[in-house]
């Protein structure tokens, strides 16, 4: 939550941050009523573990009452989906699942898809040996068909950003769009560094909606550079490793 507030402190970035609040009974109910689909996630977590997708839909009560609809609540954790007739029933179940750990609730973004599966992007930003901020790589993460998170460590598949954008942008616009994402990553790094001077690298998780508007889902201050080894251009990873060594990050075999 502190990292979210650090990003929001930079006015130019607020349009890219989905509404994020600490999860309580009231904030969850309010945001679900407003957005219909939200994600709740541990305030401290890794690899997408503990992330839950929560939805409120409307189901017709019956033909004899065809003008009456009632909300239907459901959530998915891992591959398991649970459904409830009331919000309070669902909230009780969520609390049992989260075991009262601090959680955040975040406006859900309907992600673009690659071959039917949702994807998002990881934007890697590092300090150069001269202490300037540089976006050293952007990679796509495609979710496992039965899961709600895209993380590679949670069954996701890694793809180049060019491959994923192919269905959404003509070739003449792709490079410019990637440059926009790279610039966004650098702005986020500057905002985080303004609050946390010890940060030397970040991994920004970015969702793209159906209008190709980027949304900053999360900022990781201990990002895994080794996912970039999966790209065909190995020079991207080698640069990341060189920069990491310059600011004394231990570089171990993945």
Coordinates of N, CA and C in Angstrom, one line a residue:
X1 N 0.8 -1.2 0.0 CA 0.0 0.0 0.0 C 0.9 1.3 0.0
X2 N 2.0 1.2 0.7 CA 2.9 2.4 0.7 C 3.5 2.6 -0.7
X3 N 3.8 1.5 -1.4 CA 4.3 1.7 -2.7 C 3.2 2.3 -3.7
X4 N 2.0 1.9 -3.5 CA 0.9 2.5 -4.3 C 0.8 4.0 -4.0
X5 N 0.9 4.4 -2.8 CA 0.8 5.8 -2.4 C 2.0 6.6 -3.0
X6 N 3.2 5.9 -3.0 CA 4.4 6.6 -3.6 C 4.2 6.9 -5.0
X7 N 3.6 5.9 -5.8 CA 3.3 6.1 -7.2 C 2.3 7.2 -7.4
X8 N 1.2 7.2 -6.6 CA 0.1 8.2 -6.7 C 0.6 9.6 -6.4
X9 N 1.7 9.7 -5.6 CA 2.2 11.0 -5.3 C 2.7 11.8 -6.5
X10 N 3.0 11.1 -7.6 CA 3.4 11.7 -8.9 C 2.1 11.9 -9.7
X11 N 1.7 13.1 -9.9 CA 0.4 13.5 -10.5 C 0.3 12.8 -11.9
X12 N 1.3 12.8 -12.6 CA 1.2 12.3 -14.0 C 0.9 10.8 -14.1
X13 N 1.1 10.1 -12.9 CA 0.9 8.6 -12.9 C -0.4 8.2 -12.4
X14 N -1.2 9.1 -11.8 CA -2.5 8.7 -11.2 C -3.4 8.1 -12.1
X15 N -3.4 8.5 -13.4 CA -4.4 8.0 -14.4 C -4.1 6.5 -14.7
X16 N -2.9 6.0 -14.3 CA -2.5 4.6 -14.6 C -2.7 3.7 -13.4
X17 N -3.1 4.2 -12.2 CA -3.2 3.4 -11.0 C -4.7 3.1 -10.7
X18 N -5.1 1.8 -10.8 CA -6.4 1.4 -10.5 C -6.7 1.6 -9.0
X19 N -7.9 2.0 -8.7 CA -8.3 2.2 -7.3 C -7.8 1.1 -6.4
X20 N -7.1 1.4 -5.4 CA -6.5 0.4 -4.5 C -6.7 0.8 -3.1
X21 N -7.3 0.0 -2.2 CA -7.6 0.3 -0.8 C -7.3 -0.9 0.1
X22 N -7.2 -0.6 1.3 CA -7.1 -1.7 2.3 C -8.4 -2.5 2.3
X23 N -8.3 -3.8 2.4 CA -9.6 -4.6 2.4 C -10.2 -4.6 3.7
X24 N -11.5 -4.2 3.8 CA -12.4 -4.3 4.9 C -13.7 -4.8 4.3
X25 N -14.6 -5.1 5.2 CA -15.9 -5.5 4.8 C -16.5 -4.4 3.9
X26 N -16.4 -3.2 4.4 CA -17.1 -2.1 3.6 C -16.4 -1.7 2.3
X27 N -15.0 -1.7 2.3 CA -14.3 -1.3 1.1 C -14.5 -2.4 0.0
X28 N -14.5 -3.6 0.4 CA -14.8 -4.7 -0.5 C -16.2 -4.6 -1.1
X29 N -17.1 -4.4 -0.3 CA -18.5 -4.3 -0.8 C -18.7 -3.1 -1.7
X30 N -18.2 -2.0 -1.3 CA -18.3 -0.8 -2.0 C -17.7 -0.9 -3.4
X31 N -16.4 -1.4 -3.4 CA -15.7 -1.5 -4.7 C -16.3 -2.6 -5.6
X32 N -16.8 -3.6 -5.0 CA -17.4 -4.7 -5.8 C -18.7 -4.1 -6.5
X33 N -19.5 -3.4 -5.7 CA -20.7 -2.8 -6.3 C -20.4 -1.8 -7.4
X34 N -19.3 -1.1 -7.3 CA -18.9 -0.1 -8.3 C -18.3 -0.7 -9.5
X35 N -17.4 -1.7 -9.3 CA -16.6 -2.2 -10.5 C -17.0 -3.6 -11.0
X36 N -17.8 -4.3 -10.2 CA -18.3 -5.6 -10.5 C -17.3 -6.7 -10.5
X37 N -16.0 -6.4 -10.8 CA -14.9 -7.4 -10.7 C -13.7 -6.7 -10.1
X38 N -13.2 -7.3 -9.1 CA -12.0 -6.7 -8.4 C -11.1 -7.9 -8.0
X39 N -9.8 -7.5 -7.7 CA -8.9 -8.5 -7.2 C -8.5 -8.1 -5.8
X40 N -8.4 -9.1 -4.9 CA -7.8 -8.8 -3.6 C -6.5 -9.6 -3.5
X41 N -5.5 -9.0 -2.9 CA -4.2 -9.5 -2.8 C -3.5 -9.2 -1.5
X42 N -2.6 -10.1 -1.1 CA -1.9 -9.8 0.2 C -1.1 -8.5 0.1
X43 N -1.1 -7.8 1.2 CA -0.3 -6.5 1.2 C 1.2 -6.9 1.0
X44 N 1.6 -8.0 1.4 CA 3.0 -8.5 1.2 C 2.8 -9.9 0.6
X45 N 3.4 -10.1 -0.6 CA 3.2 -11.4 -1.3 C 4.2 -11.5 -2.4
X46 N 4.3 -12.8 -2.9 CA 5.2 -13.1 -4.0 C 4.6 -14.1 -5.0
X47 N 5.0 -13.9 -6.3 CA 4.6 -14.9 -7.3 C 3.1 -15.1 -7.5
X48 N 2.3 -14.1 -7.1 CA 0.9 -14.1 -7.3 C 0.2 -15.0 -6.3
X49 N 0.9 -15.5 -5.3 CA 0.3 -16.4 -4.3 C -0.7 -15.6 -3.4
X50 N -1.9 -16.1 -3.2 CA -2.9 -15.5 -2.3 C -3.8 -14.5 -3.1
X51 N -3.6 -14.3 -4.4 CA -4.4 -13.4 -5.1 C -5.8 -14.0 -5.4
X52 N -6.9 -13.3 -5.2 CA -8.2 -13.8 -5.4 C -9.0 -12.8 -6.3
X53 N -9.7 -13.4 -7.3 CA -10.5 -12.6 -8.2 C -12.0 -12.7 -7.7
X54 N -12.6 -11.6 -7.4 CA -14.0 -11.5 -6.9 C -14.9 -10.8 -7.9
X55 N -16.1 -11.4 -8.0 CA -17.0 -10.9 -9.0 C -18.4 -10.8 -8.5
X56 N -19.2 -9.8 -8.9 CA -20.6 -9.7 -8.6 C -21.3 -9.7 -10.0
X57 N -22.2 -10.6 -10.2 CA -22.9 -10.7 -11.4 C -24.4 -10.6 -11.1
X58 N -25.2 -10.6 -12.1 CA -26.7 -10.5 -11.9 C -27.3 -11.8 -12.5
X59 N -28.1 -12.5 -11.8 CA -28.8 -13.7 -12.2 C -30.3 -13.5 -12.2
X60 N -31.0 -13.9 -13.2 CA -32.4 -13.8 -13.2 C -33.0 -14.8 -12.2
X61 N -34.0 -14.3 -11.4 CA -34.5 -15.1 -10.3 C -35.4 -16.2 -10.8
X62 N -36.1 -16.0 -11.9 CA -37.0 -17.0 -12.5 C -37.9 -16.4 -13.5
X63 N -38.5 -17.2 -14.3 CA -39.4 -16.7 -15.4 C -40.6 -15.9 -14.8
X64 N -41.1 -16.4 -13.7 CA -42.3 -15.7 -13.1 C -41.9 -14.4 -12.5
X65 N -40.6 -14.1 -12.4 CA -40.1 -12.9 -11.9 C -39.1 -12.3 -12.8
X66 N -39.4 -12.4 -14.1 CA -38.4 -12.1 -15.1 C -37.8 -10.7 -15.1
X67 N -38.5 -9.8 -14.4 CA -38.0 -8.4 -14.3 C -37.2 -8.2 -13.0
X68 N -37.0 -9.3 -12.2 CA -36.3 -9.2 -11.0 C -35.0 -9.9 -11.1
X69 N -33.9 -9.2 -10.8 CA -32.6 -9.8 -10.8 C -32.0 -9.7 -9.4
X70 N -31.1 -10.6 -9.1 CA -30.5 -10.6 -7.8 C -29.0 -10.8 -8.0
X71 N -28.2 -10.2 -7.1 CA -26.7 -10.3 -7.3 C -26.3 -11.8 -7.0
X72 N -25.3 -12.2 -7.7 CA -24.7 -13.5 -7.4 C -23.2 -13.2 -7.3
X73 N -22.6 -13.7 -6.1 CA -21.2 -13.4 -5.8 C -20.4 -14.7 -6.0
X74 N -19.2 -14.4 -6.4 CA -18.3 -15.6 -6.6 C -16.8 -15.1 -6.5
X75 N -15.9 -16.0 -6.1 CA -14.5 -15.7 -6.1 C -13.7 -16.9 -6.6
X76 N -12.6 -16.6 -7.2 CA -11.7 -17.7 -7.6 C -10.3 -17.5 -6.9
X77 N -9.9 -18.6 -6.3 CA -8.5 -18.6 -5.7 C -7.8 -19.8 -6.2
X78 N -6.7 -19.7 -6.9 CA -6.1 -20.8 -7.5 C -7.0 -21.2 -8.7
X79 N -7.3 -22.5 -8.7 CA -8.2 -23.0 -9.8 C -9.7 -23.2 -9.2
X80 N -9.9 -22.9 -8.0 CA -11.2 -23.2 -7.3 C -12.1 -22.0 -7.4
X81 N -13.3 -22.2 -7.8 CA -14.3 -21.1 -7.9 C -15.4 -21.5 -6.9
X82 N -15.8 -20.5 -6.1 CA -16.9 -20.6 -5.1 C -17.9 -19.6 -5.4
X83 N -19.2 -20.0 -5.2 CA -20.3 -19.1 -5.5 C -21.2 -18.9 -4.2
X84 N -21.8 -17.7 -4.1 CA -22.6 -17.4 -2.9 C -23.8 -16.5 -3.3
X85 N -24.8 -16.6 -2.5 CA -26.1 -15.9 -2.8 C -26.0 -14.5 -2.2
X86 N -25.2 -14.3 -1.1 CA -25.1 -13.0 -0.4 C -23.7 -12.6 -0.3
X87 N -23.5 -11.3 -0.2 CA -22.1 -10.8 0.0 C -21.5 -11.2 1.3
X88 N -22.3 -11.2 2.4 CA -21.8 -11.6 3.7 C -21.3 -13.0 3.8
X89 N -22.1 -13.9 3.1 CA -21.6 -15.3 3.0 C -20.2 -15.4 2.4
X90 N -20.1 -14.7 1.3 CA -18.8 -14.7 0.6 C -17.7 -14.1 1.4
X91 N -18.0 -13.0 2.1 CA -17.0 -12.3 2.9 C -16.5 -13.2 4.0
X92 N -17.4 -13.9 4.6 CA -17.0 -14.8 5.7 C -16.1 -15.9 5.2
X93 N -16.4 -16.4 4.0 CA -15.5 -17.4 3.4 C -14.1 -16.8 3.0
X94 N -14.1 -15.6 2.5 CA -12.8 -14.9 2.2 C -12.0 -14.7 3.4
X95 N -12.6 -14.3 4.5 CA -11.8 -14.1 5.8 C -11.2 -15.4 6.3
X96 N -12.0 -16.5 6.1 CA -11.4 -17.8 6.5 C -10.2 -18.1 5.7
X97 N -10.3 -17.8 4.4 CA -9.2 -18.1 3.5 C -8.0 -17.2 3.7
X98 N -8.2 -15.9 4.0 CA -7.1 -15.0 4.1 C -6.5 -15.0 5.5
X99 N -7.3 -15.6 6.5 CA -6.8 -15.8 7.9 C -6.4 -14.5 8.5
X100 N -7.2 -13.4 8.2 CA -7.1 -12.1 8.8 C -5.7 -11.4 8.5
X101 N -5.0 -11.9 7.5 CA -3.8 -11.2 7.1 C -4.2 -9.9 6.4
X102 N -3.3 -8.9 6.4 CA -3.6 -7.6 5.7 C -3.8 -7.9 4.2
X103 N -4.9 -7.5 3.6 CA -5.1 -7.6 2.2 C -5.5 -6.3 1.6
X104 N -5.3 -6.1 0.3 CA -5.7 -5.0 -0.5 C -6.8 -5.4 -1.4
X105 N -7.6 -4.4 -1.8 CA -8.6 -4.7 -2.8 C -8.4 -3.7 -3.9
X106 N -8.4 -4.2 -5.1 CA -8.0 -3.3 -6.3 C -9.0 -3.5 -7.4
X107 N -9.4 -2.4 -8.0 CA -10.3 -2.4 -9.2 C -9.7 -3.4 -10.2
X108 N -10.6 -4.3 -10.7 CA -10.2 -5.3 -11.6 C -10.1 -4.7 -13.0
X109 N -9.1 -5.2 -13.8 CA -8.9 -4.8 -15.1 C -9.1 -6.0 -16.0
X110 N -10.0 -5.9 -17.0 CA -10.2 -7.0 -17.9 C -9.1 -7.0 -18.9
X111 N -8.2 -8.0 -18.7 CA -7.0 -8.0 -19.5 C -7.2 -8.4 -20.9
X112 N -6.3 -8.0 -21.8 CA -6.2 -8.5 -23.1 C -5.8 -9.9 -23.1
X113 N -6.1 -10.6 -24.2 CA -5.8 -12.1 -24.3 C -5.0 -12.5 -25.4
X114 N -4.2 -13.5 -25.2 CA -3.4 -14.1 -26.3 C -3.8 -15.6 -26.4
X115 N -4.4 -15.9 -27.6 CA -4.9 -17.2 -27.8 C -5.9 -17.7 -26.7
X116 N -6.7 -16.7 -26.3 CA -7.8 -17.0 -25.3 C -7.4 -16.9 -23.9
X117 N -6.1 -16.7 -23.6 CA -5.6 -16.6 -22.2 C -5.2 -15.2 -21.9
X118 N -5.5 -14.7 -20.7 CA -5.2 -13.3 -20.3 C -3.7 -13.1 -20.2
X119 N -3.2 -11.9 -20.5 CA -1.8 -11.6 -20.3 C -1.6 -10.2 -19.7
X120 N -0.5 -10.0 -19.0 CA -0.1 -8.7 -18.6 C 1.4 -8.6 -19.0
X121 N 2.0 -7.5 -18.5 CA 3.4 -7.2 -18.9 C 4.3 -6.9 -17.7
X122 N 5.5 -7.3 -17.7 CA 6.5 -6.9 -16.7 C 7.5 -6.0 -17.3
X123 N 7.5 -4.8 -16.7 CA 8.5 -3.7 -17.2 C 9.6 -3.6 -16.2
X124 N 10.8 -4.0 -16.6 CA 12.0 -4.0 -15.7 C 12.7 -2.7 -15.8
X125 N 13.0 -2.0 -14.7 CA 13.6 -0.7 -14.7 C 14.8 -0.8 -13.7
X126 N 16.0 -0.3 -14.1 CA 17.2 -0.4 -13.3 C 18.0 0.9 -13.3
X127 N 18.8 1.1 -12.3 CA 19.7 2.1 -12.3 C 20.9 1.7 -13.1
X128 N 21.4 2.6 -14.0 CA 22.6 2.3 -14.8 C 23.8 2.5 -13.9
X129 N 25.0 2.1 -14.4 CA 26.2 2.3 -13.6 C 26.4 3.8 -13.3
X130 N 25.8 4.7 -14.1 CA 25.9 6.2 -13.8 C 24.7 6.7 -13.0
X131 N 23.9 5.8 -12.5 CA 22.8 6.1 -11.6 C 21.6 6.8 -12.3
X132 N 21.5 6.6 -13.6 CA 20.3 7.1 -14.3 C 19.3 5.9 -14.3
X133 N 18.0 6.2 -14.5 CA 17.1 5.1 -14.6 C 16.9 4.7 -16.0
X134 N 16.9 3.4 -16.3 CA 16.7 2.9 -17.6 C 15.8 1.7 -17.6
X135 N 14.8 1.7 -18.5 CA 14.0 0.5 -18.7 C 14.8 -0.5 -19.5
X136 N 15.2 -1.6 -18.9 CA 16.1 -2.6 -19.6 C 15.3 -3.7 -20.2
X137 N 14.0 -3.8 -20.0 CA 13.3 -4.9 -20.7 C 11.8 -4.9 -20.4
X138 N 11.0 -5.4 -21.4 CA 9.6 -5.5 -21.2 C 9.2 -6.9 -21.7
X139 N 8.5 -7.7 -20.9 CA 8.2 -9.1 -21.3 C 6.7 -9.3 -21.0
X140 N 6.1 -10.2 -21.7 CA 4.7 -10.5 -21.5 C 4.6 -11.8 -20.7
X141 N 3.5 -11.9 -19.9 CA 3.2 -13.1 -19.1 C 1.8 -13.5 -19.4
X142 N 1.6 -14.7 -19.9 CA 0.3 -15.2 -20.3 C -0.1 -16.2 -19.2
X143 N -1.3 -16.0 -18.7 CA -1.8 -16.8 -17.6 C -2.1 -18.3 -18.1
X144 N -2.0 -19.2 -17.1 CA -2.4 -20.6 -17.3 C -3.9 -20.5 -17.6
X145 N -4.5 -21.3 -18.5 CA -5.9 -21.3 -18.8 C -6.8 -21.3 -17.6
X146 N -6.4 -22.0 -16.5 CA -7.4 -22.2 -15.4 C -7.1 -21.3 -14.2
X147 N -6.1 -20.4 -14.4 CA -5.7 -19.5 -13.3 C -6.0 -18.1 -13.6
X148 N -6.0 -17.3 -12.5 CA -6.3 -15.9 -12.6 C -5.1 -15.0 -12.6
X149 N -3.9 -15.6 -12.2 CA -2.7 -14.8 -12.2 C -1.8 -15.2 -13.4
X150 N -0.9 -14.3 -13.8 CA -0.1 -14.5 -14.9 C 1.4 -14.9 -14.6
X151 N 1.7 -14.9 -13.3 CA 3.1 -15.1 -12.9 C 3.7 -16.4 -13.5
X152 N 4.9 -16.3 -13.9 CA 5.6 -17.5 -14.5 C 5.7 -18.6 -13.4
X153 N 6.0 -18.2 -12.1 CA 6.1 -19.1 -11.0 C 4.8 -19.7 -10.6
X154 N 3.7 -19.3 -11.2 CA 2.4 -19.8 -10.9 C 1.7 -20.4 -12.2
X155 N 2.6 -20.9 -13.1 CA 2.0 -21.6 -14.3 C 1.9 -20.7 -15.5
X156 N 2.3 -19.4 -15.5 CA 2.2 -18.6 -16.6 C 3.3 -18.9 -17.7
X157 N 3.0 -18.4 -18.9 CA 4.0 -18.6 -20.0 C 4.5 -17.2 -20.4
X158 N 5.8 -17.2 -20.7 CA 6.5 -15.9 -21.1 C 6.5 -15.8 -22.6
X159 N 6.2 -14.5 -23.0 CA 6.2 -14.2 -24.4 C 6.7 -12.8 -24.6
X160 N 7.3 -12.6 -25.8 CA 7.8 -11.2 -26.1 C 6.6 -10.3 -26.2
X161 N 6.8 -9.0 -25.9 CA 5.7 -8.1 -25.9 C 5.3 -7.8 -27.4
X162 N 6.2 -8.0 -28.3 CA 5.9 -7.8 -29.7 C 4.9 -8.9 -30.2
X163 N 5.1 -10.1 -29.7 CA 4.2 -11.2 -30.1 C 2.8 -10.9 -29.6
X164 N 2.7 -10.4 -28.3 CA 1.4 -10.2 -27.7 C 0.7 -9.0 -28.3
X165 N 1.4 -8.0 -28.7 CA 0.7 -6.8 -29.3 C 0.3 -7.0 -30.8
X166 N 0.8 -8.1 -31.4 CA 0.6 -8.3 -32.8 C -0.9 -8.2 -33.2
X167 N -1.8 -8.8 -32.3 CA -3.2 -8.8 -32.6 C -3.9 -7.5 -32.3
X168 N -3.2 -6.5 -31.7 CA -3.9 -5.3 -31.2 C -3.4 -4.0 -31.9
X169 N -2.2 -4.1 -32.4 CA -1.6 -2.9 -33.0 C -0.9 -3.2 -34.3
X170 N -1.0 -2.4 -35.3 CA -0.2 -2.6 -36.6 C 1.2 -2.4 -36.3
X171 N 2.1 -3.0 -37.1 CA 3.5 -3.0 -36.9 C 4.1 -1.6 -36.8
X172 N 3.5 -0.7 -37.5 CA 4.0 0.7 -37.5 C 3.8 1.4 -36.2
X173 N 2.9 0.9 -35.3 CA 2.6 1.5 -34.0 C 3.2 0.8 -32.8
X174 N 3.7 -0.4 -33.0 CA 4.2 -1.2 -31.9 C 5.4 -0.7 -31.2
X175 N 6.4 -0.3 -32.0 CA 7.6 0.3 -31.3 C 7.3 1.5 -30.5
X176 N 6.5 2.4 -31.0 CA 6.1 3.6 -30.3 C 5.4 3.3 -29.0
X177 N 4.5 2.2 -29.1 CA 3.8 1.9 -27.9 C 4.7 1.3 -26.8
X178 N 5.7 0.5 -27.2 CA 6.6 -0.1 -26.3 C 7.5 1.0 -25.7
X179 N 7.8 2.0 -26.4 CA 8.6 3.2 -25.9 C 7.7 3.9 -24.8
X180 N 6.4 4.0 -25.0 CA 5.5 4.6 -24.0 C 5.6 3.8 -22.7
X181 N 5.6 2.4 -22.8 CA 5.6 1.6 -21.7 C 7.0 1.8 -21.0
X182 N 8.0 1.9 -21.7 CA 9.4 2.1 -21.2 C 9.4 3.4 -20.4
X183 N 8.8 4.4 -21.0 CA 8.8 5.7 -20.3 C 8.0 5.7 -19.0
X184 N 6.9 5.0 -19.1 CA 6.0 4.8 -17.9 C 6.8 4.1 -16.8
X185 N 7.6 3.1 -17.1 CA 8.4 2.4 -16.1 C 9.4 3.3 -15.5
X186 N 10.0 4.2 -16.2 CA 11.0 5.1 -15.7 C 10.3 6.1 -14.7
X187 N 9.2 6.6 -15.1 CA 8.4 7.5 -14.2 C 8.1 6.8 -12.9
X188 N 7.7 5.5 -12.9 CA 7.4 4.8 -11.7 C 8.6 4.6 -10.9
X189 N 9.7 4.3 -11.5 CA 11.0 4.2 -10.8 C 11.4 5.4 -10.0
X190 N 11.2 6.6 -10.7 CA 11.5 7.9 -10.1 C 10.6 8.2 -8.9
X191 N 9.3 7.8 -9.0 CA 8.4 8.0 -8.0 C 8.7 7.2 -6.7
X192 N 9.0 5.9 -7.0 CA 9.4 5.0 -5.9 C 10.7 5.5 -5.2
X193 N 11.7 5.8 -6.0 CA 13.0 6.2 -5.5 C 12.9 7.5 -4.7
X194 N 11.9 8.4 -5.0 CA 11.7 9.6 -4.2 C 11.4 9.3 -2.8
X195 N 10.7 8.2 -2.6 CA 10.3 7.8 -1.2 C 11.3 6.8 -0.6
X196 N 11.9 5.9 -1.4 CA 12.8 4.9 -1.0 C 14.1 4.9 -1.7
X197 N 15.0 5.6 -1.1 CA 16.3 5.9 -1.8 C 17.2 4.7 -2.0
X198 N 16.9 3.7 -1.3 CA 17.7 2.5 -1.4 C 17.3 1.6 -2.6
X199 N 16.2 1.9 -3.3 CA 15.7 1.1 -4.4 C 16.6 1.3 -5.6
X200 N 17.1 0.2 -6.2 CA 18.0 0.3 -7.4 C 17.3 -0.3 -8.6
X201 N 16.3 -1.0 -8.4 CA 15.6 -1.7 -9.5 C 14.2 -2.0 -9.2
X202 N 13.3 -2.0 -10.1 CA 11.9 -2.3 -9.9 C 11.3 -3.1 -11.1
X203 N 10.3 -3.9 -10.8 CA 9.6 -4.6 -11.8 C 8.1 -4.1 -11.7
X204 N 7.7 -3.5 -12.8 CA 6.3 -2.9 -12.8 C 5.4 -3.9 -13.5
X205 N 4.3 -4.4 -12.9 CA 3.4 -5.2 -13.5 C 2.3 -4.3 -14.1
X206 N 2.1 -4.4 -15.4 CA 1.2 -3.5 -16.2 C 0.2 -4.3 -16.9
X207 N -1.1 -4.0 -16.7 CA -2.2 -4.6 -17.4 C -2.6 -3.6 -18.5
X208 N -3.1 -4.2 -19.6 CA -3.6 -3.5 -20.7 C -5.1 -3.8 -20.9
X209 N -5.9 -2.7 -20.9 CA -7.3 -3.0 -21.1 C -7.6 -2.9 -22.6
X210 N -8.9 -3.0 -23.0 CA -9.3 -3.2 -24.4 C -9.1 -1.9 -25.2
X211 N -8.8 -0.8 -24.5 CA -8.5 0.4 -25.2 C -7.0 0.6 -25.2
X212 N -6.2 -0.4 -24.8 CA -4.8 -0.4 -24.7 C -4.2 0.7 -23.7
X213 N -5.1 1.0 -22.7 CA -4.7 1.9 -21.7 C -3.9 1.1 -20.6
X214 N -2.6 1.5 -20.3 CA -1.9 0.7 -19.3 C -2.3 1.0 -17.9
X215 N -2.4 0.0 -17.1 CA -2.7 0.1 -15.6 C -1.6 -0.5 -14.8
X216 N -1.1 0.2 -13.8 CA 0.0 -0.3 -12.9 C -0.7 -1.1 -11.8
X217 N -0.5 -2.4 -11.9 CA -1.1 -3.3 -11.0 C -0.3 -3.4 -9.7
X218 N 1.0 -3.4 -9.9 CA 1.9 -3.6 -8.7 C 3.3 -3.2 -9.1
X219 N 4.1 -2.8 -8.0 CA 5.5 -2.5 -8.2 C 6.3 -3.4 -7.3
X220 N 7.2 -4.2 -7.9 CA 8.0 -5.1 -7.2 C 9.4 -4.5 -7.0
X221 N 9.9 -4.5 -5.8 CA 11.2 -4.0 -5.6 C 12.3 -5.0 -5.5
X222 N 11.9 -6.3 -5.7 CA 12.9 -7.4 -5.8 C 12.5 -8.2 -7.0
X223 N 12.5 -7.6 -8.2 CA 12.0 -8.4 -9.4 C 13.0 -9.4 -9.8
X224 N 12.4 -10.5 -10.4 CA 13.2 -11.6 -10.9 C 13.7 -11.3 -12.3
X225 N 15.0 -11.0 -12.5 CA 15.5 -10.7 -13.9 C 15.6 -12.0 -14.8
X226 N 15.6 -13.2 -14.2 CA 15.8 -14.4 -14.9 C 14.7 -14.8 -15.9
X227 N 13.5 -14.2 -15.7 CA 12.5 -14.5 -16.7 C 12.8 -13.9 -18.0
X228 N 13.7 -12.9 -18.1 CA 14.1 -12.3 -19.4 C 15.1 -13.2 -20.1
X229 N 15.6 -14.3 -19.5 CA 16.4 -15.2 -20.2 C 15.6 -16.0 -21.2
X230 N 14.3 -16.0 -21.1 CA 13.5 -16.8 -22.0 C 13.3 -16.0 -23.3
X231 N 13.7 -14.8 -23.4 CA 13.6 -14.0 -24.7 C 14.7 -14.5 -25.6
X232 N 14.4 -14.4 -26.9 CA 15.4 -14.8 -27.9 C 16.6 -13.9 -27.9
X233 N 16.4 -12.6 -27.6 CA 17.5 -11.6 -27.5 C 18.1 -11.7 -26.1
X234 N 19.2 -12.5 -26.0 CA 19.9 -12.7 -24.8 C 20.6 -11.4 -24.2
X235 N 20.9 -10.5 -25.1 CA 21.6 -9.3 -24.7 C 20.7 -8.5 -23.7
X236 N 19.4 -8.6 -23.7 CA 18.6 -7.9 -22.7 C 18.9 -8.4 -21.3
X237 N 19.0 -9.7 -21.1 CA 19.3 -10.3 -19.8 C 20.7 -9.9 -19.4
X238 N 21.6 -10.0 -20.3 CA 23.0 -9.7 -20.0 C 23.2 -8.3 -19.5
X239 N 22.5 -7.4 -20.1 CA 22.5 -6.0 -19.6 C 22.0 -5.9 -18.2
X240 N 20.8 -6.5 -18.0 CA 20.3 -6.5 -16.6 C 21.2 -7.0 -15.6
X241 N 21.9 -8.1 -15.9 CA 22.9 -8.7 -15.0 C 24.1 -7.8 -14.8
X242 N 24.5 -7.1 -15.8 CA 25.6 -6.2 -15.7 C 25.2 -5.0 -14.8
X243 N 24.0 -4.4 -15.0 CA 23.6 -3.3 -14.2 C 23.4 -3.8 -12.7
X244 N 22.9 -5.0 -12.5 CA 22.7 -5.5 -11.1 C 24.0 -5.6 -10.4
X245 N 25.0 -6.1 -11.1 CA 26.4 -6.2 -10.5 C 26.9 -4.8 -10.1
X246 N 26.6 -3.8 -11.0 CA 27.1 -2.5 -10.7 C 26.6 -1.9 -9.4
X247 N 25.3 -2.2 -9.0 CA 24.8 -1.8 -7.8 C 24.8 -2.9 -6.7
X248 N 25.6 -3.9 -6.9 CA 26.0 -4.9 -5.9 C 24.8 -5.8 -5.5
X249 N 23.9 -6.0 -6.5 CA 22.9 -7.0 -6.2 C 23.5 -8.4 -6.5
X250 N 23.3 -9.3 -5.5 CA 23.9 -10.7 -5.7 C 23.1 -11.3 -6.9
X251 N 23.9 -11.8 -7.9 CA 23.3 -12.4 -9.1 C 23.6 -13.9 -9.0
X252 N 22.6 -14.7 -8.7 CA 22.7 -16.1 -8.5 C 22.0 -16.8 -9.7
X253 N 22.4 -18.1 -9.9 CA 21.8 -18.8 -10.9 C 20.3 -19.0 -10.6
X254 N 19.4 -18.9 -11.6 CA 18.0 -19.0 -11.4 C 17.6 -20.4 -11.1

